[in-house]
Tab-separated table of C-alpha atoms in Angstrom:
chain	number	residue	atom	x	y	z
A	7	MET	CA	111.036	91.612	89.216
A	8	ASP	CA	107.856	92.512	86.864
A	9	LEU	CA	108.699	93.745	83.599
A	10	MET	CA	106.519	96.123	81.400
A	11	GLU	CA	104.862	94.959	78.014
A	12	TYR	CA	107.480	96.945	75.835
A	13	GLN	CA	110.660	95.399	78.359
A	14	GLY	CA	109.221	92.056	78.166
A	15	LYS	CA	108.859	92.005	74.302
A	16	ASN	CA	112.639	93.505	74.175
A	17	LEU	CA	113.506	90.182	76.149
A	18	PHE	CA	111.797	87.950	73.868
A	19	ARG	CA	113.510	89.635	70.806
A	20	ARG	CA	116.887	88.894	72.501
A	21	HIS	CA	116.018	85.020	72.730
A	22	VAL	CA	114.408	85.021	69.327
A	23	ILE	CA	110.841	84.659	70.458
A	24	PRO	CA	108.674	85.949	67.460
A	25	THR	CA	106.933	88.927	68.461
A	26	THR	CA	105.113	92.085	66.860
A	27	PRO	CA	107.168	94.686	64.825
A	28	GLN	CA	109.062	96.813	67.366
A	29	GLY	CA	107.639	99.846	68.593
A	30	GLU	CA	108.925	102.829	70.706
A	31	ILE	CA	107.935	104.581	73.930
A	32	ALA	CA	106.058	107.844	74.108
A	33	THR	CA	105.778	110.069	77.073
A	34	THR	CA	103.522	112.624	75.575
A	35	PRO	CA	100.803	112.907	72.901
A	36	ASP	CA	103.059	114.911	70.577
A	37	GLU	CA	105.509	111.807	70.723
A	38	ALA	CA	102.975	109.638	69.999
A	39	GLU	CA	102.004	111.298	67.182
A	40	ARG	CA	105.498	111.515	65.797
A	41	LEU	CA	105.808	107.583	66.279
A	42	ALA	CA	102.677	107.093	64.430
A	43	GLU	CA	103.838	109.171	61.530
A	44	GLY	CA	106.896	107.188	61.231
A	45	PHE	CA	105.374	103.835	61.517
A	46	GLY	CA	102.580	104.669	59.179
A	47	ALA	CA	98.697	103.791	59.865
A	48	PRO	CA	97.568	102.086	61.763
A	49	VAL	CA	98.954	101.676	65.029
A	50	MET	CA	98.490	100.815	68.685
A	51	VAL	CA	98.655	102.812	71.657
A	52	LYS	CA	99.240	100.681	74.640
A	53	ALA	CA	99.550	101.918	78.333
A	54	GLN	CA	102.686	100.744	79.876
A	55	VAL	CA	101.913	99.779	83.450
A	56	LEU	CA	102.707	96.564	85.844
A	57	THR	CA	99.131	95.284	86.102
A	58	GLY	CA	96.461	93.407	84.038
A	59	GLY	CA	93.313	94.816	82.689
A	60	ARG	CA	94.665	97.537	80.635
A	61	GLY	CA	92.237	97.065	77.751
A	62	LYS	CA	89.172	97.149	79.828
A	63	ALA	CA	90.371	100.281	81.395
A	64	GLY	CA	90.550	101.950	78.063
A	65	GLY	CA	94.501	101.780	78.302
A	66	VAL	CA	94.931	100.055	74.687
A	67	LYS	CA	93.615	101.715	71.431
A	68	TYR	CA	93.610	101.273	67.914
A	69	CYS	CA	94.536	104.028	66.030
A	70	LYS	CA	93.881	104.380	62.090
A	71	ASP	CA	96.157	107.491	61.832
A	72	ALA	CA	98.704	109.770	63.368
A	73	VAL	CA	95.923	112.313	64.527
A	74	GLU	CA	94.150	109.401	66.021
A	75	ALA	CA	97.344	108.129	68.169
A	76	ARG	CA	97.893	111.644	69.439
A	77	ALA	CA	94.278	111.775	70.769
A	78	ASN	CA	94.297	108.275	72.240
A	79	ALA	CA	97.985	108.793	74.048
A	80	GLU	CA	96.309	112.262	75.469
A	81	ALA	CA	93.545	110.117	76.842
A	82	ILE	CA	95.636	107.286	78.229
A	83	LEU	CA	98.541	109.031	79.542
A	84	GLY	CA	97.781	110.075	83.226
A	85	LEU	CA	95.049	107.284	83.366
A	86	ASP	CA	94.613	105.375	86.729
A	87	ILE	CA	94.642	101.502	86.002
A	88	LYS	CA	94.257	99.664	89.123
A	89	GLY	CA	96.158	102.309	91.285
A	90	HIS	CA	98.964	102.710	88.593
A	91	GLN	CA	99.179	105.699	86.595
A	92	VAL	CA	100.088	105.793	83.228
A	93	GLU	CA	103.203	107.518	82.528
A	94	LYS	CA	104.560	106.330	79.214
A	95	VAL	CA	102.610	104.264	76.186
A	96	LEU	CA	104.042	102.035	73.759
A	97	VAL	CA	103.184	102.670	70.006
A	98	GLU	CA	103.856	100.003	67.672
A	99	PRO	CA	102.523	98.930	64.282
A	100	ALA	CA	98.927	97.165	64.720
A	101	SER	CA	98.829	93.340	63.842
A	102	ASP	CA	96.277	91.785	61.254
A	103	ILE	CA	94.996	89.007	63.748
A	104	ALA	CA	93.334	85.825	62.491
A	105	GLU	CA	92.943	83.964	65.776
A	106	GLU	CA	94.250	84.449	69.486
A	107	TYR	CA	95.658	81.684	71.926
A	108	TYR	CA	97.327	81.806	75.323
A	109	LEU	CA	100.631	79.985	76.200
A	110	SER	CA	102.571	80.610	79.075
A	111	ILE	CA	105.595	79.094	81.597
A	112	LEU	CA	105.614	79.658	85.210
A	113	HIS	CA	107.549	78.452	88.624
A	114	ASP	CA	105.048	76.221	90.443
A	115	ARG	CA	105.980	76.272	94.007
A	116	VAL	CA	103.594	73.239	94.392
A	117	SER	CA	105.299	70.902	91.974
A	118	LYS	CA	108.713	72.792	92.786
A	119	GLY	CA	109.236	72.907	89.224
A	120	TYR	CA	108.017	74.426	85.977
A	121	LYS	CA	104.368	74.539	84.461
A	122	VAL	CA	103.129	75.156	80.976
A	123	ILE	CA	99.721	76.486	80.362
A	124	ALA	CA	98.477	76.206	76.802
A	125	SER	CA	94.732	77.168	75.375
A	126	VAL	CA	93.042	78.129	72.350
A	127	GLU	CA	90.924	80.458	74.215
A	128	GLY	CA	93.374	83.472	74.014
A	129	GLY	CA	92.703	87.236	74.570
A	130	VAL	CA	90.628	86.690	77.655
A	131	GLU	CA	91.428	86.158	81.158
A	132	ILE	CA	92.606	82.436	81.596
A	133	GLU	CA	91.254	82.048	85.034
A	134	GLU	CA	87.794	82.615	83.589
A	135	VAL	CA	88.484	80.160	80.551
A	136	ASN	CA	89.844	77.605	83.438
A	137	ARG	CA	86.660	78.087	85.519
A	138	THR	CA	84.048	77.922	82.536
A	139	ALA	CA	85.500	75.499	80.331
A	140	PRO	CA	88.471	73.741	82.232
A	141	GLU	CA	88.776	71.261	79.197
A	142	LYS	CA	90.201	73.916	76.952
A	143	VAL	CA	93.234	74.683	79.327
A	144	VAL	CA	95.988	72.366	79.296
A	145	LYS	CA	98.575	72.242	82.061
A	146	ARG	CA	101.580	70.297	82.008
A	147	ASP	CA	104.275	70.152	84.988
A	148	LEU	CA	108.010	70.003	83.747
A	149	ASP	CA	111.081	68.925	85.636
A	150	PRO	CA	113.639	71.580	85.204
A	151	THR	CA	116.598	69.003	85.535
A	152	ARG	CA	115.137	67.207	82.221
A	153	GLY	CA	113.716	70.553	80.296
A	154	MET	CA	111.385	70.407	77.592
A	155	ASP	CA	112.411	68.496	74.129
A	156	ASP	CA	110.416	68.986	70.799
A	157	ALA	CA	108.414	65.738	71.711
A	158	THR	CA	107.174	67.292	75.039
A	159	ALA	CA	106.372	70.478	73.439
A	160	ARG	CA	104.395	68.921	70.558
A	161	ALA	CA	102.396	66.827	73.287
A	162	ILE	CA	101.188	69.846	75.038
A	163	VAL	CA	100.347	71.709	71.749
A	164	GLU	CA	98.188	68.735	70.515
A	165	GLN	CA	96.626	68.195	73.622
A	166	ALA	CA	95.577	71.889	73.777
A	167	GLN	CA	94.083	71.322	70.312
A	168	PHE	CA	95.798	74.048	68.359
A	169	PRO	CA	94.744	73.755	64.829
A	170	ALA	CA	96.839	71.353	62.730
A	171	ASP	CA	98.030	74.277	60.283
A	172	VAL	CA	99.699	76.245	63.062
A	173	THR	CA	100.811	73.152	65.189
A	174	ASP	CA	104.358	73.327	64.076
A	175	LYS	CA	104.730	76.574	64.516
A	176	VAL	CA	103.502	76.810	68.196
A	177	VAL	CA	105.561	73.858	68.943
A	178	ALA	CA	108.529	76.011	67.634
A	179	PHE	CA	107.443	79.074	69.628
A	180	LEU	CA	106.907	77.145	72.910
A	181	SER	CA	110.417	75.586	72.597
A	182	LYS	CA	111.957	79.090	72.065
A	183	LEU	CA	109.732	80.363	74.911
A	184	TYR	CA	110.985	77.771	77.261
A	185	ASP	CA	114.525	78.278	76.310
A	186	GLY	CA	114.278	82.295	77.080
A	187	PHE	CA	112.456	81.361	80.159
A	188	VAL	CA	115.321	79.152	81.642
A	189	SER	CA	118.313	81.577	80.143
A	190	SER	CA	116.448	84.600	81.939
A	191	ASP	CA	115.962	82.958	85.493
A	192	ALA	CA	112.288	83.897	84.956
A	193	THR	CA	109.331	82.999	87.008
A	194	LEU	CA	106.824	83.956	84.854
A	195	PHE	CA	106.691	84.321	80.751
A	196	GLU	CA	102.960	84.721	79.917
A	197	VAL	CA	101.904	85.351	76.381
A	198	ASN	CA	98.224	86.634	76.012
A	199	PRO	CA	97.239	86.525	73.237
A	200	LEU	CA	99.552	84.831	71.174
A	201	ILE	CA	98.324	85.390	67.576
A	202	LYS	CA	98.064	83.871	64.348
A	203	THR	CA	98.410	86.876	61.842
A	204	THR	CA	96.346	86.859	58.457
A	205	ASP	CA	99.503	85.658	56.815
A	206	GLY	CA	100.223	82.633	59.005
A	207	ARG	CA	102.693	83.910	61.361
A	208	ILE	CA	102.576	82.937	65.100
A	209	VAL	CA	103.873	86.013	67.274
A	210	ALA	CA	103.517	87.233	70.772
A	211	LEU	CA	101.102	90.073	70.727
A	212	ASP	CA	101.815	90.917	74.407
A	213	SER	CA	104.072	89.997	77.035
A	214	LYS	CA	104.007	89.423	80.793
A	215	VAL	CA	107.392	88.706	82.406
A	216	SER	CA	108.766	88.155	85.847
A	217	ILE	CA	112.444	87.550	86.847
A	218	ASP	CA	113.771	86.085	89.789
A	219	ASN	CA	114.979	88.686	91.920
A	220	ASN	CA	117.891	86.316	93.363
A	221	ALA	CA	119.046	86.143	89.799
A	222	ARG	CA	120.057	90.054	89.378
A	223	PHE	CA	123.728	89.399	89.460
A	224	ARG	CA	123.408	87.492	86.049
A	225	HIS	CA	121.201	89.759	84.588
A	226	GLU	CA	122.006	93.352	85.504
A	227	ASN	CA	121.065	94.550	81.988
A	228	ILE	CA	117.391	93.518	82.593
A	229	PHE	CA	117.208	94.778	86.028
A	230	SER	CA	118.655	98.167	85.121
A	231	GLU	CA	116.023	98.585	82.367
A	232	ALA	CA	113.319	97.430	84.323
A	233	GLU	CA	114.190	99.875	87.367
A	234	THR	CA	113.472	102.756	84.742
A	235	GLY	CA	109.587	101.397	84.425
A	236	GLY	CA	106.507	102.606	86.408
A	237	GLY	CA	104.927	101.996	89.773
A	238	HIS	CA	105.220	103.871	93.146
A	239	PRO	CA	108.524	105.780	93.483
A	240	LEU	CA	109.024	104.187	96.920
A	241	GLU	CA	108.702	100.632	95.142
A	242	ILE	CA	111.138	101.921	92.477
A	243	GLU	CA	113.599	103.014	95.118
A	244	ALA	CA	113.407	99.819	97.118
A	245	LYS	CA	114.356	97.757	94.025
A	246	ARG	CA	117.278	99.957	93.838
A	247	LYS	CA	118.195	99.038	97.116
A	248	GLY	CA	117.622	95.600	96.884
A	249	LEU	CA	114.489	95.827	99.463
A	250	GLN	CA	111.529	93.483	99.560
A	251	TYR	CA	109.119	96.061	99.696
A	252	VAL	CA	105.393	96.984	98.902
A	253	LYS	CA	103.607	100.165	99.141
A	254	LEU	CA	100.020	99.996	100.756
A	255	ASP	CA	97.614	102.669	101.709
A	256	GLY	CA	97.806	103.120	105.510
A	257	ASN	CA	99.671	105.202	107.927
A	258	ILE	CA	101.680	102.302	110.083
A	259	GLY	CA	104.730	101.267	108.484
A	260	ILE	CA	105.646	97.602	109.002
A	261	MET	CA	109.133	95.739	109.090
A	262	GLY	CA	109.815	92.221	109.759
A	263	ASN	CA	112.337	89.448	109.448
A	264	GLY	CA	110.666	86.772	107.210
A	265	ALA	CA	107.848	87.235	104.809
A	266	GLY	CA	105.326	85.047	106.968
A	267	LEU	CA	105.941	86.934	109.822
A	268	VAL	CA	105.283	90.454	107.882
A	269	MET	CA	102.181	88.962	106.393
A	270	SER	CA	101.078	88.013	109.951
A	271	THR	CA	102.069	91.451	111.221
A	272	LEU	CA	99.771	93.160	108.583
A	273	ASP	CA	96.793	90.993	109.612
A	274	VAL	CA	97.281	91.734	113.345
A	275	VAL	CA	97.580	95.511	112.939
A	276	ALA	CA	94.417	95.165	110.683
A	277	GLU	CA	92.381	93.232	113.203
A	278	VAL	CA	93.177	95.662	116.025
A	279	GLY	CA	91.909	98.361	113.764
A	280	GLY	CA	95.179	99.735	112.129
A	281	ARG	CA	96.240	100.411	108.421
A	282	PRO	CA	99.464	99.173	107.076
A	283	ALA	CA	101.415	101.689	105.099
A	284	ASN	CA	103.905	98.968	103.445
A	285	PHE	CA	105.271	95.410	103.420
A	286	LEU	CA	108.799	95.188	104.101
A	287	ASP	CA	110.615	91.885	104.453
A	288	ALA	CA	114.082	92.330	106.151
A	289	GLY	CA	114.911	88.590	105.635
A	290	GLY	CA	115.828	85.931	107.806
A	291	GLY	CA	119.503	86.720	108.318
A	292	ALA	CA	119.198	90.326	108.474
A	293	SER	CA	122.385	92.373	109.673
A	294	ALA	CA	122.243	95.421	111.575
A	295	GLU	CA	123.144	97.588	108.538
A	296	SER	CA	120.433	96.227	106.602
A	297	MET	CA	117.782	96.587	109.631
A	298	ALA	CA	119.014	100.030	109.790
A	299	GLU	CA	118.707	100.567	106.037
A	300	GLY	CA	114.987	99.322	106.237
A	301	ILE	CA	113.941	101.215	109.158
A	302	ALA	CA	115.102	104.492	107.563
A	303	PHE	CA	113.411	103.993	104.375
A	304	VAL	CA	110.053	103.079	105.741
A	305	LEU	CA	110.431	106.136	108.064
A	306	SER	CA	111.066	108.362	104.714
A	307	ASP	CA	107.415	107.660	103.696
A	308	PRO	CA	105.640	110.967	104.471
A	309	ASP	CA	102.230	108.632	104.773
A	310	VAL	CA	104.054	106.600	107.681
A	311	HIS	CA	102.902	108.380	111.212
A	312	VAL	CA	104.024	104.921	113.274
A	313	MET	CA	106.440	102.364	112.304
A	314	LEU	CA	106.345	98.770	113.839
A	315	VAL	CA	109.364	96.660	113.793
A	316	ASN	CA	108.407	92.968	114.631
A	317	ILE	CA	111.302	90.795	114.894
A	318	PHE	CA	111.198	87.143	116.234
A	319	GLY	CA	114.893	86.249	116.532
A	320	GLY	CA	116.239	82.964	115.283
A	321	ILE	CA	119.040	83.331	112.921
A	322	THR	CA	118.668	87.195	113.232
A	323	ARG	CA	119.710	88.022	116.797
A	324	CYS	CA	117.530	90.468	118.598
A	325	ASP	CA	120.724	92.395	120.024
A	326	ASP	CA	121.844	92.810	116.481
A	327	VAL	CA	118.345	94.145	115.723
A	328	ALA	CA	118.550	96.599	118.567
A	329	HIS	CA	122.031	97.953	117.362
A	330	GLY	CA	120.091	98.131	113.784
A	331	VAL	CA	117.465	100.326	115.241
A	332	LEU	CA	119.832	102.831	116.571
A	333	GLY	CA	121.732	102.945	113.543
A	334	ALA	CA	118.879	104.000	111.882
A	335	ILE	CA	117.823	106.535	114.430
A	336	ASP	CA	121.484	107.950	113.845
A	337	MET	CA	120.669	107.845	109.948
A	338	LEU	CA	117.767	110.034	110.640
A	339	GLY	CA	119.133	112.441	112.959
A	340	GLY	CA	116.597	111.335	115.472
A	341	LEU	CA	112.824	110.087	115.604
A	342	SER	CA	110.303	112.532	114.315
A	343	GLU	CA	107.574	109.849	114.271
A	344	LYS	CA	106.852	106.880	116.949
A	345	LEU	CA	108.876	103.624	116.424
A	346	VAL	CA	107.437	100.474	118.090
A	347	VAL	CA	110.011	97.976	118.242
A	348	ARG	CA	108.719	94.141	119.375
A	349	LEU	CA	111.563	91.865	120.092
A	350	ASP	CA	111.201	88.215	121.303
A	351	GLY	CA	113.441	85.195	120.837
A	352	THR	CA	117.502	84.779	120.375
A	353	ASN	CA	118.912	87.611	122.627
A	354	ALA	CA	115.649	89.264	123.026
A	355	GLU	CA	116.334	90.568	126.581
A	356	GLU	CA	119.775	91.773	125.508
A	357	GLY	CA	118.321	93.742	122.672
A	358	GLN	CA	115.604	95.184	124.821
A	359	ARG	CA	118.407	96.109	127.343
A	360	ILE	CA	120.154	97.988	124.781
A	361	LEU	CA	117.146	100.008	123.689
A	362	ALA	CA	116.030	100.640	127.046
A	363	GLU	CA	119.544	102.368	127.955
A	364	ALA	CA	119.376	104.182	124.806
A	365	ASP	CA	116.722	106.089	126.123
A	366	ILE	CA	115.351	107.661	122.791
A	367	ALA	CA	112.503	109.982	122.763
A	368	ASN	CA	109.807	108.302	120.642
A	369	LEU	CA	111.044	104.873	120.860
A	370	VAL	CA	108.616	102.406	122.273
A	371	THR	CA	109.289	98.676	122.821
A	372	ALA	CA	107.080	95.758	123.152
A	373	GLY	CA	107.504	91.977	123.915
A	374	LYS	CA	104.706	90.359	122.012
A	375	MET	CA	103.286	90.964	118.537
A	376	VAL	CA	99.835	91.842	119.490
A	377	GLU	CA	101.144	94.115	122.065
A	378	GLY	CA	103.459	95.680	119.518
A	379	ALA	CA	100.515	96.138	117.047
A	380	GLU	CA	97.955	97.873	119.704
A	381	LYS	CA	100.766	100.230	120.684
A	382	ALA	CA	101.313	101.328	117.135
A	383	VAL	CA	97.682	101.574	116.284
A	384	ALA	CA	96.876	103.600	119.296
A	385	LEU	CA	99.962	105.991	118.543
A	386	ALA	CA	98.653	106.407	114.921
A	387	ASP	CA	95.331	107.518	116.031
A	388	GLN	CA	96.893	109.782	118.403
A	389	ALA	CA	99.025	110.790	115.448
A	390	SER	CA	95.818	111.378	113.078
A	391	GLN	CA	93.858	113.239	115.959
A	392	SER	CA	96.627	115.489	116.686
A	393	ALA	CA	96.885	116.236	112.698
A	394	ALA	CA	93.186	116.936	112.621
A	395	ARG	CA	93.176	119.701	115.394
């Protein structure tokens, strides 16, 4: 689960990680002007969306007074940044910046541990710095069972060649960042830029935070706050339901059991000429109830003309999936759109028998993934042609 900048900074403050003076959220130009008057000039007005590139898109503005804050908020609210519409802005006192750096801690699937990335080149895309000047980017793997002591933090900071006058302060910052990262069950704590202010303080000017969804039961306060953030309404609702869902721009709804199978399904649908409308992983051990909820959720999307459910039975038995499909249809009060169900693997024949005997209109079965994809694409094309007439 990703946090917006203001939510990430609030989390930093809870862990005593130095950051900019606390701002407030505005959803209208009038609110931004009022907040700016309260803070006093100058202020920053910053788009709050779950994507990068806000500055380049015009979503971050320096404002010398409240009138300018209002004008900039009016320009930013409603702005589309990489497919994310800005619905709120953070208004906070502007910081006097002397230097900009970069620090992040992330979960590294390759090393199966944590990785710290540090650079004195902050405020720009770290990927570009790594490509053009890799010697300026330090990457250090950490063993989670051993953690990070002061000596390790200092070695990282010195290897990254932070200026001598800020070394101790950056070491202290990195130590707090690590403690907060672990305590929050995070998969990413990124600060870009980490700044040295003109009076010598080291603070986070920005935040990019992701929390492991599996740790929700330990951090309900963080998750409940994050769910009020932006993003597509269906993605927000999916998070509330605990569904692994991503909205896409096509018209064929996709659900499978296992992220790898779902990604393969997206590829196969695209290869045979279709456009997936979403990614939904029902999980490797999905129950009939969770299958029913997932199917009903995908079919609630008005963009979906046809849905493809692709199941390879292992832990998930195909007869349970079949009952889940029928449960979803009951939840929906019938099928208004075509539903293609591919069942293969454990108890596949029994699952197909259950669906066949139900004899439900608009329900189509398939035994192989390509067959299911081709049927879904053909049905989606028919639906589009009918809508055009």
